[in-house]
Coordinates of C-alpha atoms and ligand atoms in Angstrom, one line a residue:
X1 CA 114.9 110.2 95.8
X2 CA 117.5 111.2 92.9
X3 CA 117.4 111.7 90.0
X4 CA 119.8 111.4 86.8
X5 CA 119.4 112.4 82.8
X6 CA 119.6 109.3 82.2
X7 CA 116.9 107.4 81.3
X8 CA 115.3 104.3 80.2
X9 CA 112.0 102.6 79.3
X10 CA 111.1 101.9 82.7
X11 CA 112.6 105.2 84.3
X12 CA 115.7 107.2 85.3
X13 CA 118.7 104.8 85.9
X14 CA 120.1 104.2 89.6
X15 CA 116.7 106.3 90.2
X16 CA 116.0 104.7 93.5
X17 CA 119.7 105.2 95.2
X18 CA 119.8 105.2 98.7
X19 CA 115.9 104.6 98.6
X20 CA 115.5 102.4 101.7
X21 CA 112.6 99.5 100.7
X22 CA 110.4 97.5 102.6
X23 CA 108.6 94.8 100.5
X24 CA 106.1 92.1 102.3
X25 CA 105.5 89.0 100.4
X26 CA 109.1 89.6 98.4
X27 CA 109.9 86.2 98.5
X28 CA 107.5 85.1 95.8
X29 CA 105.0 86.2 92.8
X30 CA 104.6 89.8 92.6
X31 CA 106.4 90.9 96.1
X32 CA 109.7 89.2 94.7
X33 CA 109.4 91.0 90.7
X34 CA 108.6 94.3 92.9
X35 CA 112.1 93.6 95.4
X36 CA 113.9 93.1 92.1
X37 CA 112.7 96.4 90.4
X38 CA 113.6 98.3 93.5
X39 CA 117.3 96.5 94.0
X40 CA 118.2 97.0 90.0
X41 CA 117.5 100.7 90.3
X42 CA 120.0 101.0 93.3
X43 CA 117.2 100.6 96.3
X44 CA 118.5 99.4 99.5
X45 CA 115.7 96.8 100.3
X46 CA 114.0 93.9 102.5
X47 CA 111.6 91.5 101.9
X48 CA 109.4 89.9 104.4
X49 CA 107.4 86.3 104.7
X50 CA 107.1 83.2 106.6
X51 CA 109.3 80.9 105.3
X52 CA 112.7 81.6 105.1
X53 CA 114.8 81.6 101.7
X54 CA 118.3 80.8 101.6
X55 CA 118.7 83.5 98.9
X56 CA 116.1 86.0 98.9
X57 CA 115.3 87.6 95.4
X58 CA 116.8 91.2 96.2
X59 CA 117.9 92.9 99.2
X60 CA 118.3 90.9 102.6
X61 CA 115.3 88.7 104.6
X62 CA 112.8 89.1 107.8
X63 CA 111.2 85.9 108.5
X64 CA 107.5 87.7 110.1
X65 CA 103.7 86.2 109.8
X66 CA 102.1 89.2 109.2
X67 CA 99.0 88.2 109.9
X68 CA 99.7 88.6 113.7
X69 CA 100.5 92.2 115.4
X70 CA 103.9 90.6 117.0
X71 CA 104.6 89.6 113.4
X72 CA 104.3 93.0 112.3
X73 CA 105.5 94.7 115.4
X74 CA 109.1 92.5 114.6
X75 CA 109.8 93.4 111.2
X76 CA 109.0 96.9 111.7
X77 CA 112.1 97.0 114.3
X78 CA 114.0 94.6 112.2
X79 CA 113.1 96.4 108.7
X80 CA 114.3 99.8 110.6
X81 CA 117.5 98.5 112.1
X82 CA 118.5 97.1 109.0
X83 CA 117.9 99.8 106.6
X84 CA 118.0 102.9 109.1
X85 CA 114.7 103.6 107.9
X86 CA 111.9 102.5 105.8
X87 CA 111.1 105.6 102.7
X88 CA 109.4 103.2 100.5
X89 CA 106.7 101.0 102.0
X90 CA 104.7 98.0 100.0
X91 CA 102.3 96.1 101.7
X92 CA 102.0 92.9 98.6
X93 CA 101.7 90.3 101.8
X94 CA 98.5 88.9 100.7
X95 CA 96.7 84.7 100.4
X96 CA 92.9 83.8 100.3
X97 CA 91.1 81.3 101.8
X98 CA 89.7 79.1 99.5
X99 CA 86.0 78.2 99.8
X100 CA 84.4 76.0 97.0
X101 CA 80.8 75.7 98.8
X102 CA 80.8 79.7 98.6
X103 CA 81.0 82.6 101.3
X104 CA 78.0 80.6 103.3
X105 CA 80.8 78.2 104.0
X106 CA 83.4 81.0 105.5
X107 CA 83.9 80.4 109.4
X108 CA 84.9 83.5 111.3
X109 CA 88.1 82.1 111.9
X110 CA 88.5 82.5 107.7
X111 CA 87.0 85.8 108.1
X112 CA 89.9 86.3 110.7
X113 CA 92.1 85.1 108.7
X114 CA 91.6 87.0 105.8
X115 CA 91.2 90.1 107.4
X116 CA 94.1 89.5 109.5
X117 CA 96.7 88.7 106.1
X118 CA 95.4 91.2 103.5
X119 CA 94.2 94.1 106.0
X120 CA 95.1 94.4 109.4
X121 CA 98.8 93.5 108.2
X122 CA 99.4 97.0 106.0
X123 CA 97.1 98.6 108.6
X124 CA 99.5 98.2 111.7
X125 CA 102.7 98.3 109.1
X126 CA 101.8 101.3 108.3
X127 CA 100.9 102.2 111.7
X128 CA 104.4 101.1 112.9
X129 CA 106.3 102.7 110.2
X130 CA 104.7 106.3 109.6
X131 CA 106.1 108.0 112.6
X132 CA 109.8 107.8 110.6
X133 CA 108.2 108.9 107.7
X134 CA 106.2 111.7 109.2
X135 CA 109.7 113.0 111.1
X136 CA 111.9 113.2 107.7
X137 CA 108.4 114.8 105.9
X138 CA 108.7 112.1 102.9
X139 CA 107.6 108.5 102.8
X140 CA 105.7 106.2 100.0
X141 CA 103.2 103.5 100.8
X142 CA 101.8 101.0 98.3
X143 CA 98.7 98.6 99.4
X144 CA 98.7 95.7 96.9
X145 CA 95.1 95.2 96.6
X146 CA 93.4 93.0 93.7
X147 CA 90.6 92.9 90.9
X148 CA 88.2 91.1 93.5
X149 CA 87.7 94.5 96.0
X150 CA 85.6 95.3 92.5
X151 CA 84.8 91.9 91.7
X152 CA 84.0 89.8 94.2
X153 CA 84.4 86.0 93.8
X154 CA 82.1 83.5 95.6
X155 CA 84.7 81.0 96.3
X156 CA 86.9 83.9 98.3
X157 CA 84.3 86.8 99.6
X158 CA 86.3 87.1 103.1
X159 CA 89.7 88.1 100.7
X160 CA 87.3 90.0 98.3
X161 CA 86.5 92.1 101.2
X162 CA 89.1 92.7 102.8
X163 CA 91.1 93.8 99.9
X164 CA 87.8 96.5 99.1
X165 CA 88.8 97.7 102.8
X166 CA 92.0 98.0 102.2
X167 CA 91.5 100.3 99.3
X168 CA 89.3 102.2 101.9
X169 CA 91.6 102.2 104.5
X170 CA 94.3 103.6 101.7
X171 CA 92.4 106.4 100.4
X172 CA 91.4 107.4 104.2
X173 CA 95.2 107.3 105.0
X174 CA 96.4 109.1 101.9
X175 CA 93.9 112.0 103.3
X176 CA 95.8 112.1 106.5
X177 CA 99.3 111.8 105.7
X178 CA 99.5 114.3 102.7
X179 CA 100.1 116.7 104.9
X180 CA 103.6 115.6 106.0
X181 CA 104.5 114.7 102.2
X182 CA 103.9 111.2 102.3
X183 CA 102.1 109.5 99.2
X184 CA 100.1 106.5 100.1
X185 CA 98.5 104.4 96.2
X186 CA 96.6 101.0 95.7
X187 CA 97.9 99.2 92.9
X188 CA 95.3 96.6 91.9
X189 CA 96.4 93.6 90.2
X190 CA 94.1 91.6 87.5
X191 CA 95.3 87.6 86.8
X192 CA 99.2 87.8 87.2
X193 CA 101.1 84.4 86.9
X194 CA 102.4 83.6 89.9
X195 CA 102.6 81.1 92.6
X196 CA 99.6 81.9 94.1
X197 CA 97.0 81.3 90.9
X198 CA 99.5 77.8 90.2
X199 CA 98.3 76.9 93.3
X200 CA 94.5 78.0 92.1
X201 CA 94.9 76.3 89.0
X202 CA 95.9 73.2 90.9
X203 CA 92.9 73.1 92.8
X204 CA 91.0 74.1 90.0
X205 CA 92.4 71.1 87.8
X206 CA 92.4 68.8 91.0
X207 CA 88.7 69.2 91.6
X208 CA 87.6 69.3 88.3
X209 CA 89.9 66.2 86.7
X210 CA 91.3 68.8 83.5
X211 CA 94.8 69.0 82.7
X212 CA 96.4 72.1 83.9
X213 CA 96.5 73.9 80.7
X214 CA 93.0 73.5 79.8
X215 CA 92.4 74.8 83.7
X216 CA 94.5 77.8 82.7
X217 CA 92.8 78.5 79.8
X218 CA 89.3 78.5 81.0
X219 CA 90.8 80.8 84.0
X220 CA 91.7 82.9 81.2
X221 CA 88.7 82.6 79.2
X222 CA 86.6 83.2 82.6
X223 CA 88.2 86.0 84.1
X224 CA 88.0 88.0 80.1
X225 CA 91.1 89.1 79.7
X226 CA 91.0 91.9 76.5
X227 CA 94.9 91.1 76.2
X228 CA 94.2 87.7 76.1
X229 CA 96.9 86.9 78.5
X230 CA 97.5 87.1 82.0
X231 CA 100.0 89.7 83.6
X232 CA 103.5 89.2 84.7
X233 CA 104.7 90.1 88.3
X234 CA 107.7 92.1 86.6
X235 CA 104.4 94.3 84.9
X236 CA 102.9 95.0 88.4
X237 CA 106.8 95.9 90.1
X238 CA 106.7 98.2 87.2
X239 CA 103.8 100.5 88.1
X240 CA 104.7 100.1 91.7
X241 CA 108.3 101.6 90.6
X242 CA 106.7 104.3 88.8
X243 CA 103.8 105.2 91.6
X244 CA 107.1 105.0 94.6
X245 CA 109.7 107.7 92.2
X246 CA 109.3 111.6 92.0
X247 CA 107.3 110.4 88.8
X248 CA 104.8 110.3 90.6
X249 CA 105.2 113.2 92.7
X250 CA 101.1 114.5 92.8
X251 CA 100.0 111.1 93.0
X252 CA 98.1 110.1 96.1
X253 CA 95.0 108.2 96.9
X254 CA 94.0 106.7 94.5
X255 CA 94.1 103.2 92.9
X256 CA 95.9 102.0 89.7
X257 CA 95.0 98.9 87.7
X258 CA 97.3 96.5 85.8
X259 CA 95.0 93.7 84.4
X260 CA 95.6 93.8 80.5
X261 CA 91.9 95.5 80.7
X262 CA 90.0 92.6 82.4
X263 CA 88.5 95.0 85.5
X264 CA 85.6 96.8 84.8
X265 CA 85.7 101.0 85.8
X266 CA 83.2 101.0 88.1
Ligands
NAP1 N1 98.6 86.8 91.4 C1 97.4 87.4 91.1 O1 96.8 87.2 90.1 C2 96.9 88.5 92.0 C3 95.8 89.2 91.6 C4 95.3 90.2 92.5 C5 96.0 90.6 93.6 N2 97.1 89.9 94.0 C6 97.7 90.2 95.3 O2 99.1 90.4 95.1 C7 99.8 90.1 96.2 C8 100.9 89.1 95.9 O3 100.2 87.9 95.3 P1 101.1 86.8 94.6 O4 100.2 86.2 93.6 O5 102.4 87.2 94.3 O6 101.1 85.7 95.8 P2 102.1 84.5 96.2 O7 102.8 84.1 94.9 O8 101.4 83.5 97.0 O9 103.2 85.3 97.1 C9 102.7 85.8 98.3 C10 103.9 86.3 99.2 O10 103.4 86.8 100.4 C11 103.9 86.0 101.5 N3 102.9 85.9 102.6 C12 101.7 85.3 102.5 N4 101.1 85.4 103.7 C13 102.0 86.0 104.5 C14 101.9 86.3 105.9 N5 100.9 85.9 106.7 N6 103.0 86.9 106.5 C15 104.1 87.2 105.7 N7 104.2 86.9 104.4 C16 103.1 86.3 103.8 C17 104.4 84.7 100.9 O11 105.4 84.0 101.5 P3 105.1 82.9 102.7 O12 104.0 82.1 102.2 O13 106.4 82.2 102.9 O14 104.7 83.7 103.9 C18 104.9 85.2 99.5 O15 106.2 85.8 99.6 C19 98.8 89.6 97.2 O16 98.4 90.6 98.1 C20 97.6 89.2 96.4 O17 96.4 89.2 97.0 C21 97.6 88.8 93.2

């Protein structure tokens, strides 16, 4: 990754040139804000999701349900043919089931499911991808994990855990891959404004008759937010930035918050 004198408040300029960038999820939310971050600093990148986009945010598109191996198995060819090579790797691909009787409620198929979308897909990414990055002796993973591995909500336990594996997973692979200079972080978002938590809110407001800002609020209000405001996806694509540059260079397994304070140490 090169480097140039100068610099500005979020990092060397043209810092990521010639980087080649593989972001899942980058169509939306926090994947797309991270896909941006990457392309403005000179990145070659792709995203990944299911539906197609006309114009993806950054970078060019792979239509891939990650939540199957095929699915994975395709955008790992397609990712590499495209970009000749993956050197930056983050796994943001991520949904929850939604269960409003609690985890009681969960079938396996939304065990499956969750494990399938928020684990199984960086796990066999990864998996694909780290024999490039073990030949060339350099390579950065990202696993996009979330608040909930620490918190667990009752209304999502089967995403709750799978995102605590994943963090698992992560610092078990960072142990194995140092070796061949390959850095492998969990960034773990708090409440970040996106698509996703609309969707939440309209559930939330939908089930409980409120008007969506009063839903947002008391989302606010209940998740405790010492900022007093929820994040943006550009603030998460920021420390992703940071944790994937020569910044970073001793960093490696271990996880990084962004939640304007709201998730508690231990
Ligand atoms: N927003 C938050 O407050 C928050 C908090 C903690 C953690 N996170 C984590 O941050 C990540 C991004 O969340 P977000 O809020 O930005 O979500 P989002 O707005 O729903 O965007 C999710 C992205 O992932 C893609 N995606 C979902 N399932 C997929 C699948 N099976 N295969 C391929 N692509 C898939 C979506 O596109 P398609 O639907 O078209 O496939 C979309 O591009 C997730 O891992 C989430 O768990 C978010």
């Amino acid at each position: 990754m090169t480097s140039t004198t100068e610099t500005s408040a979020s990092g060397p300029a043209g810092e990521f040139a010639g980087v080649r960038v593989l972001v899942t999820g980058g169509t939306k939310g926090i994947g797309a804000a991270i896909a941006i971050r990457f392309a403005e600093a000179g990145a070659d990148v792709v995203v990944a999701a299911r539906t197609p986009v006309d114009e993806p945010p950054a970078g060019k598109f792979v239509a891939a349900d990650l939540a199957t191996a095929e699915g994975t198995a395709d955008l790992a060819a397609r990712a590499t043919r495209l970009l000749g090579g993956v050197d930056v790797l983050v796994n943001n691909a991520g949904s929850q089931t939604y269960l409003p009787g609690g985890a009681l409620d969960a079938t396996d198929d939304d065990w499956y499911r969750d494990l399938d979308t928020n684990l199984m897909s960086a796990v066999r990414l990864d998996r694909a991808l780290l024999p490039g990055m073990i030949a060339r002796h350099h390579g950065v993973i990202v696993h996009i994990t979330s608040g909930q591995a620490r918190l667990p909500g009752a209304a999502s336990l089967p995403y709750a855990a799978a995102k605590a594996a994943t963090t698992v997973y992560s610092k078990g692979l960072a142990n194995e891959v140092g070796k061949h200079g390959i850095r492998v972080n969990t960034v773990v978002p708090g409440l970040i404004e996106t698509p996703a938590v609309s969707r939440r809110l309209d559930r939330i407001s939908a089930d409980s008759g409120r008007d969506a800002e009063t839903a947002r609020r008391e989302l606010i209000d209940r998740v405790g937010i010492p900022l007093g405001h929820p994040g943006r996806p550009a603030d998460v694509a920021e420390l992703v930035a940071f944790l994937s540059s020569d910044r970073a260079a001793y960093l490696t397994g271990s996880q990084y918050v962004v939640d304007g304070g709201s998730i508690p140490t231990v």
